[in-house]
Short mmCIF file of C-alpha atoms and ligand atoms in Angstrom, two decimals:
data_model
loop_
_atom_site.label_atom_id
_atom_site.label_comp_id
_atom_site.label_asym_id
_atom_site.label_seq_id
_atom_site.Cartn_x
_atom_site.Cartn_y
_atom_site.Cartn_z
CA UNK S 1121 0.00 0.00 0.00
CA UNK S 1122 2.85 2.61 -1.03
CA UNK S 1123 4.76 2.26 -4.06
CA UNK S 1124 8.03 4.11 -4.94
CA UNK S 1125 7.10 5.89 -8.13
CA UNK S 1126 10.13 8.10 -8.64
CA UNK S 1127 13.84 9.03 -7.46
CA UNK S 1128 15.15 12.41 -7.65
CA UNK S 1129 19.10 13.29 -7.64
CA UNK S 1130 20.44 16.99 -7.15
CA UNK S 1131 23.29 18.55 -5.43
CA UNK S 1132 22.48 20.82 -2.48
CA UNK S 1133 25.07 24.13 -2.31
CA UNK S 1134 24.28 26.05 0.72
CA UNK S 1135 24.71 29.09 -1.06
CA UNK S 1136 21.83 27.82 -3.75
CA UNK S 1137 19.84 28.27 -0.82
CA UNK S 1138 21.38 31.95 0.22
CA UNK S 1139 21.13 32.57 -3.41
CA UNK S 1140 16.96 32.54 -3.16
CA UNK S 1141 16.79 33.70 0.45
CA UNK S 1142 18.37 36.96 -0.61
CA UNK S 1143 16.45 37.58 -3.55
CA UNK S 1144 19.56 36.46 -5.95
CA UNK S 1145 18.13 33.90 -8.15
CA UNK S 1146 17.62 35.96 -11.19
CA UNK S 1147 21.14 37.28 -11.06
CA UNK S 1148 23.74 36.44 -14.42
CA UNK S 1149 25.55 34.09 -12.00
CA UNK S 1150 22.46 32.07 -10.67
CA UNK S 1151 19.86 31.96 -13.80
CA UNK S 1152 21.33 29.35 -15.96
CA UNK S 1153 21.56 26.99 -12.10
CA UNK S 1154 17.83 27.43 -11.13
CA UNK S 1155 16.79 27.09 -15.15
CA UNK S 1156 18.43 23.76 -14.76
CA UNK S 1157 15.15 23.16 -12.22
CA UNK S 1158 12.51 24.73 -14.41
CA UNK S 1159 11.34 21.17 -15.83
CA UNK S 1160 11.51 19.57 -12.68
CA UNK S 1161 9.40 22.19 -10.60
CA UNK S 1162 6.98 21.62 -13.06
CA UNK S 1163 7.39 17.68 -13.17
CA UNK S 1164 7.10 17.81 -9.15
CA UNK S 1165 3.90 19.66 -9.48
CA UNK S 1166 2.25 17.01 -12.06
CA UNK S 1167 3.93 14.21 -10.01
CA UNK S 1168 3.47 15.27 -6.43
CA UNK S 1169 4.07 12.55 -3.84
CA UNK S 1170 2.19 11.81 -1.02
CA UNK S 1171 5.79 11.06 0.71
CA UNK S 1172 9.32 11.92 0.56
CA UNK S 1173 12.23 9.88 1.71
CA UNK S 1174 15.03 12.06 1.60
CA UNK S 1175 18.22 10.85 1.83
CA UNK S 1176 20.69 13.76 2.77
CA UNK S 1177 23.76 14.37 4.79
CA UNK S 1178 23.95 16.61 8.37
CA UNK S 1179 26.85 19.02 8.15
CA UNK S 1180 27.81 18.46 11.92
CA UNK S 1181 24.80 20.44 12.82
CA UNK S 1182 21.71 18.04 14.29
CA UNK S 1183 25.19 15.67 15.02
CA UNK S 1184 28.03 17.39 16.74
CA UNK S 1185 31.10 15.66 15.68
CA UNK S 1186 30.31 14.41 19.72
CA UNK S 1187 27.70 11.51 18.18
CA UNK S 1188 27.81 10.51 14.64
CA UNK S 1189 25.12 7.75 13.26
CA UNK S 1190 26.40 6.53 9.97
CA UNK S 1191 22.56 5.86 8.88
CA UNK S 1192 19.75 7.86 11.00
CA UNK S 1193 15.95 8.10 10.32
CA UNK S 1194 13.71 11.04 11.50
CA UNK S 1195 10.51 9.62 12.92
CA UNK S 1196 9.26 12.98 14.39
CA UNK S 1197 5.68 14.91 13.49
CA UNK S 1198 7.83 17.91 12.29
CA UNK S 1199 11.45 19.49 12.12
CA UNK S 1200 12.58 23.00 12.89
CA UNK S 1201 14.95 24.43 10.11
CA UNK S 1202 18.26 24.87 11.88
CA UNK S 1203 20.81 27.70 12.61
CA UNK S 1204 24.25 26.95 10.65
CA UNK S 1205 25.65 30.11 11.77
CA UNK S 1206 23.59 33.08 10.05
CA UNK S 1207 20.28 32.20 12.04
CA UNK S 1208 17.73 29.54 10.41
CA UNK S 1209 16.99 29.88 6.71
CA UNK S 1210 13.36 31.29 6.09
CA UNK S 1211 12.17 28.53 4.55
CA UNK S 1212 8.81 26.30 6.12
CA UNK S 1213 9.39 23.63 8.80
CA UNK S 1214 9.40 20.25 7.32
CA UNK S 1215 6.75 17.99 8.21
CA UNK S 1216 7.25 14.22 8.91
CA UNK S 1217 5.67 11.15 8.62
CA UNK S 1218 6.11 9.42 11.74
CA UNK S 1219 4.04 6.72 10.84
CA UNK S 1220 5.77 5.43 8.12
CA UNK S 1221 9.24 6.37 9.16
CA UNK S 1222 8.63 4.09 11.89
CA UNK S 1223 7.36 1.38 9.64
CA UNK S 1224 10.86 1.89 7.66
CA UNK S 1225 12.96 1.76 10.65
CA UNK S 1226 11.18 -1.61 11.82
CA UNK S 1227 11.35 -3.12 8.52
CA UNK S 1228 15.13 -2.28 7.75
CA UNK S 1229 16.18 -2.94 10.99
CA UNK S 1230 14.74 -6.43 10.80
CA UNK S 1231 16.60 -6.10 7.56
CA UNK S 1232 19.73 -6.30 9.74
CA UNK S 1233 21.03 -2.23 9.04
CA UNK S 1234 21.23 -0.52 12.20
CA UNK S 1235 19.53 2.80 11.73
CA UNK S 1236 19.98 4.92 14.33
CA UNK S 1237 16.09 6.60 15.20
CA UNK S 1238 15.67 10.39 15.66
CA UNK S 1239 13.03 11.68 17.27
CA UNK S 1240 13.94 15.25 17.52
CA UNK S 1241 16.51 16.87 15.07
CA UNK S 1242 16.86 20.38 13.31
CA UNK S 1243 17.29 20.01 9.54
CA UNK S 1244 20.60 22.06 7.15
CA UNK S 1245 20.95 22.73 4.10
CA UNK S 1246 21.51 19.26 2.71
CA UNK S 1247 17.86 19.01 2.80
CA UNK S 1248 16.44 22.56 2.67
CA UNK S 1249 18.56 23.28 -0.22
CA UNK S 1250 17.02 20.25 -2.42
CA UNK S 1251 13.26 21.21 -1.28
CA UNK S 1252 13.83 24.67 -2.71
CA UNK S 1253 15.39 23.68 -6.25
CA UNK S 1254 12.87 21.16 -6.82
CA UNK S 1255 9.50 22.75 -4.96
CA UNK S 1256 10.66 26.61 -5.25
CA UNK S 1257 11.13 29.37 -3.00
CA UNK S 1258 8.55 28.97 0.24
CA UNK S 1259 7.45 31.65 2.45
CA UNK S 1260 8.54 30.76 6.10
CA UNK S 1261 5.41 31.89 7.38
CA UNK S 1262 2.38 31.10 5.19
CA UNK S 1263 4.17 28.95 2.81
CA UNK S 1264 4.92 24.77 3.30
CA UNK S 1265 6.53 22.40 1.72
CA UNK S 1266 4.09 20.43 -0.85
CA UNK S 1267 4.15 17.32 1.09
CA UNK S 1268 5.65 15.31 4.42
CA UNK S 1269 9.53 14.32 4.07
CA UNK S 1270 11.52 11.69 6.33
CA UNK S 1271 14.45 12.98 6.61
CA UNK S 1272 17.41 9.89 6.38
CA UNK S 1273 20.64 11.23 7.18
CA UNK S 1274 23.60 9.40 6.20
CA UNK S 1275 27.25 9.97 7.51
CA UNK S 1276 29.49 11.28 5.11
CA UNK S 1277 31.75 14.11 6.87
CA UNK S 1278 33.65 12.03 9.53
CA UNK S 1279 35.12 8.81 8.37
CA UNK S 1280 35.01 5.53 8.36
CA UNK S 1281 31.77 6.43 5.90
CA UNK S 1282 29.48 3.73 4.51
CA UNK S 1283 30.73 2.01 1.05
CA UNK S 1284 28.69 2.82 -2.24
CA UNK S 1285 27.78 -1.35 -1.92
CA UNK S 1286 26.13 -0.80 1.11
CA UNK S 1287 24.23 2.48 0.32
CA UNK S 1288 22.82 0.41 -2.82
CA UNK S 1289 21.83 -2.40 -0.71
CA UNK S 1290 20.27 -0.05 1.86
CA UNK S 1291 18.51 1.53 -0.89
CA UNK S 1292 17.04 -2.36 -1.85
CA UNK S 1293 16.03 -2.48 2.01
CA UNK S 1294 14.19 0.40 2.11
CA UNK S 1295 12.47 -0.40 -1.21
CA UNK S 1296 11.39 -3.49 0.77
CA UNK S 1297 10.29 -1.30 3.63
CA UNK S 1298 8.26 1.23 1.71
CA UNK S 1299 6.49 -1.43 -0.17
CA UNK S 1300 4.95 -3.78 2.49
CA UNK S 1301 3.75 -0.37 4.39
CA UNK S 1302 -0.06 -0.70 5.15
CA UNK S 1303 -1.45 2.79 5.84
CA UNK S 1304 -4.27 2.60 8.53
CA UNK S 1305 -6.77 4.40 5.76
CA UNK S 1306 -6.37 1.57 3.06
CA UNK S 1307 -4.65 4.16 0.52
CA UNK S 1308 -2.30 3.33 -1.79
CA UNK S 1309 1.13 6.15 -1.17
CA UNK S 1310 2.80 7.70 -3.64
CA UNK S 1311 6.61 7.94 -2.39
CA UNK S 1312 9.75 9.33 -3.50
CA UNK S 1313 12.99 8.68 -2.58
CA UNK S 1314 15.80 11.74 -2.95
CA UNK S 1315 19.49 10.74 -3.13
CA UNK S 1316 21.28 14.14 -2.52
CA UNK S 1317 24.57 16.07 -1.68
CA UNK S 1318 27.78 15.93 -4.26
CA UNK S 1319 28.87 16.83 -6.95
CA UNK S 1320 32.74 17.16 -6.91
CA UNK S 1321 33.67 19.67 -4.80
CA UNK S 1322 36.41 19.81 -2.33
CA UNK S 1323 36.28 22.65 0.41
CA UNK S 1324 39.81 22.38 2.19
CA UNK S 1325 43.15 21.67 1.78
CA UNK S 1326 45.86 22.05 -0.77
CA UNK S 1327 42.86 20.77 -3.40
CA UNK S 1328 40.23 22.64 -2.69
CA UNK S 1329 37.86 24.47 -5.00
CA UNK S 1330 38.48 21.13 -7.31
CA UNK S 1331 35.80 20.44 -9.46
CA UNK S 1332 35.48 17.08 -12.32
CA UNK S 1333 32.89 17.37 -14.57
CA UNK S 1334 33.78 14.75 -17.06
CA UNK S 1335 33.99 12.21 -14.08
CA UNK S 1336 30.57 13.87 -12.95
CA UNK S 1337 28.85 13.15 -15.88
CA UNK S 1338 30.20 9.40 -15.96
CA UNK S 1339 29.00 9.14 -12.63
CA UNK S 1340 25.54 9.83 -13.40
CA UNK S 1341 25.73 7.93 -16.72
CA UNK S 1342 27.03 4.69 -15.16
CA UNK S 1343 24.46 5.49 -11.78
CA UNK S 1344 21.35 5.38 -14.47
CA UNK S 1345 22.89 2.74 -16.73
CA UNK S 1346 24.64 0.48 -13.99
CA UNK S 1347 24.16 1.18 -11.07
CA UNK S 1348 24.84 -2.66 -9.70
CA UNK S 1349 29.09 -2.17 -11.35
CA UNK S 1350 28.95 1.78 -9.80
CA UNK S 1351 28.24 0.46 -6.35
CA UNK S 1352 31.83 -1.40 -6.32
CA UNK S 1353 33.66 1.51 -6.82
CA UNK S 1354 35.86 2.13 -3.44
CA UNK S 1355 35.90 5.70 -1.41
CA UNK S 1356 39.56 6.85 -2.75
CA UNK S 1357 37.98 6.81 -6.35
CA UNK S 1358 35.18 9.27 -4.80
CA UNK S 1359 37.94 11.13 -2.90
CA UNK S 1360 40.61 11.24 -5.70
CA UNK S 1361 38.71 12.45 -8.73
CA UNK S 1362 34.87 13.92 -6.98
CA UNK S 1363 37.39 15.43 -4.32
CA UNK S 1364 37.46 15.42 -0.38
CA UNK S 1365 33.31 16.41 -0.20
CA UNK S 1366 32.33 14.54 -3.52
CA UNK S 1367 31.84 11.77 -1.36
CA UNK S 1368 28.77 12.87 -0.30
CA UNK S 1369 27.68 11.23 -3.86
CA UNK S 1370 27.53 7.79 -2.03
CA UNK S 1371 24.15 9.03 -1.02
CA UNK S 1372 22.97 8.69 -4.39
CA UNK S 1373 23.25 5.14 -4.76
CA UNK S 1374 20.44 5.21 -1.57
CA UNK S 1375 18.11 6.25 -4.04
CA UNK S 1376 19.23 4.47 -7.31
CA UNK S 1377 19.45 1.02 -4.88
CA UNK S 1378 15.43 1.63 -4.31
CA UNK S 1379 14.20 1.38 -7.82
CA UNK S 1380 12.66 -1.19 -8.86
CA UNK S 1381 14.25 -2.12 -12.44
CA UNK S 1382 17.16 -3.64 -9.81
CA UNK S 1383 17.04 -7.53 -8.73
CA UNK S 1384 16.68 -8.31 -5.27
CA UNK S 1385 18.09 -11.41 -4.69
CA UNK S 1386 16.75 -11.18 -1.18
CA UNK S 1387 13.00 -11.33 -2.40
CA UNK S 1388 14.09 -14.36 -4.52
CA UNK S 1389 13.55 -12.39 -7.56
CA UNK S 1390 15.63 -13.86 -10.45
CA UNK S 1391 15.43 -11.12 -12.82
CA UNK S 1392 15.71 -7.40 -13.16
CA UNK S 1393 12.74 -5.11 -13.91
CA UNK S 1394 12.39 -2.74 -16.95
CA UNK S 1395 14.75 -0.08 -16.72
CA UNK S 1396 13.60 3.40 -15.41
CA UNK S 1397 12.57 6.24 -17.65
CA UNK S 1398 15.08 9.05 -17.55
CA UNK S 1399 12.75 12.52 -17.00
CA UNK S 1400 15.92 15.03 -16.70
CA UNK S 1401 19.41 15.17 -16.53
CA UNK S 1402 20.89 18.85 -15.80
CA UNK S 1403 24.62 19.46 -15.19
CA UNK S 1404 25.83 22.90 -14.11
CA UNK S 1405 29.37 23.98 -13.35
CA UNK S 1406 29.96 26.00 -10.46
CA UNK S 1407 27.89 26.67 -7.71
CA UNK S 1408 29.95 28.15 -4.93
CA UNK S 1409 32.77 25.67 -4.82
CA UNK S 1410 30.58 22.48 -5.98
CA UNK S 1411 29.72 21.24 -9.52
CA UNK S 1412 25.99 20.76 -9.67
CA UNK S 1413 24.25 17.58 -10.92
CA UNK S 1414 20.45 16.28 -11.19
CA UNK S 1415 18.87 13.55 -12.19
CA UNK S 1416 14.99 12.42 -12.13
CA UNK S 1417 13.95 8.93 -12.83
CA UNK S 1418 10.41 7.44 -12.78
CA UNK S 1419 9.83 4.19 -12.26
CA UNK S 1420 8.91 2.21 -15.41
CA UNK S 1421 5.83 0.63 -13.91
CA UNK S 1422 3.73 3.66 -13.46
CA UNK S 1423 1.27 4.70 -14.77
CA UNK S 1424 -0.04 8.74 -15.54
C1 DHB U 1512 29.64 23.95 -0.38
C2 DHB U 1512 29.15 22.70 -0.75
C3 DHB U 1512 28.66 21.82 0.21
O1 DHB U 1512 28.23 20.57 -0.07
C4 DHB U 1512 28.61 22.20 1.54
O2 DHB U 1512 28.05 21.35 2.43
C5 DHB U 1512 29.09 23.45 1.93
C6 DHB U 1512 29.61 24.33 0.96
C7 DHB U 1512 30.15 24.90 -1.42
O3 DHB U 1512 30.20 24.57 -2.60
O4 DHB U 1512 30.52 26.04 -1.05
FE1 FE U 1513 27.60 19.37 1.72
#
């Protein structure tokens, strides 16, 4: 009783998010980034979810570098925006939905991933900052977001950080999850699942300001295409040519893993499904320090 119709990729640049809150969107520097998201504001609007799991990662902000879950699931009603430094964006709260989150985190954890659950948390820009490029600017006030999130926060600032091979097989889990969720009305939900953060970018060090777009755009070509043969790739490929932060791209394979064109052994299934239909593919190069991609693929199954 909820199907997972659609994933969604984008990067998720703090200063995207400045960018809007200051009235700078239509500036020389910013237009050709938020055109980028013209098709899928208006795809999100035709295809609006009931539900969506996004994946994303905390920049040391609801995790002090005190406690750090490598996966961690927001099961709370709603979540304040938090204060990174310049006070909270202006943006809406986000909304939860703590019944299915909890559904997820029994179903995965029986799954045998430890999620870590989170009852309470304020939410950064690594998921503000995607809400905004695909749903638009939102007054803070009378505005909201078009729909409830749960908020999955994966560890990818402090290492050891989870493997691409796990991420895709946590992505299969929570497909699992999602689709043997009976909602107490009877309805059928629509969900997505957002893999975010990335591209390269690099923030520190002798390397930073690095940016790759020719491995970008492989990554995103072998993440649609093969997704099973991207998932081997170790971290120092990540680190080496996406740069120290591009590893934040792990994230993506969350997403990609939950589709359902990929075999689950682990269902017994023997063969793949059809493969996903590509809706948009936008690269941009830069954003702040980061090279932007996106990415929004709809599950062959459904139906308009
Ligand atoms: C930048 C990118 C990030 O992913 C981040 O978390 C902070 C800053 C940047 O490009 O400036
Ligand atoms: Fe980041």
């Amino acid at each position: 009783m909820a199907k997972i119709t659609a994933s969604v990729y984008t990067s998720h640049v703090p200063a995207i998010g400045a960018a809007l809150d200051l009235g700078k969107d239509h500036e020389p520097y910013w237009q050709p980034l938020f055109k980028g998201y013209e098709k899928s504001k208006e795809w999100l609007k035709a295809n609006k979810p009931d539900v969506i799991f996004l994946v994303y990662n905390d920049h040391a902000t609801a995790f002090s570098l005190e406690m750090i879950p490598t996966f961690a699931i927001g099961t709370a009603a709603s979540y304040n925006i938090a204060d990174e430094g310049f006070g909270p964006r202006p943006v809406p709260p986000v909304v939860g939905h703590p019944e299915l989150a909890s559904h997820i985190a029994q179903s995965v954890i029986q799954q045998d991933f430890d999620l870590t659950i989170v009852n309470k948390m304020d939410v950064d820009h690594g998921l503000t900052v995607p809400l905004n490029l695909l749903c638009g600017k939102q007054d803070p006030q009378t505005g909201a977001w078009p729909c409830p999130v749960i908020p999955f926060a994966v560890n990818v600032v402090q290492y050891p950080v989870p493997s691409g091979q796990r991420c895709l097989n946590l992505g299969k889990a929570i497909r699992r999850a999602i689709e043997s969720y009976e909602s107490p009305d009877g309805k059928e939900l629509n969900v997505q699942v957002w893999g975010t953060g990335g591209m390269s970018h690099q923030l520190q060090g002798p390397r930073a300001g690095l940016i790759n777009l020719d491995w970008d755009k492989a990554f995103v070509e072998r993440m649609v295409k093969d997704p099973e043969d991207l998932a081997k790739m170790p971290h120092i490929d990540y680190v080496r040519e996406a740069g120290s932060e591009g590893i934040e791209l792990v994230m993506w394979l969350i997403a990609r893993g939950a589709m359902s064109d990929l075999r689950d052994s682990a269902r017994g299934e023997s063969t793949a499904g059809k493969a996903p239909q590509e809706i948009h593919r936008f690269h941009h190069v830069p954003a702040s320090n980061t090279s932007v991609g996106h990415l929004i693929l709809e599950n062959s199954s459904i139906t308009h």
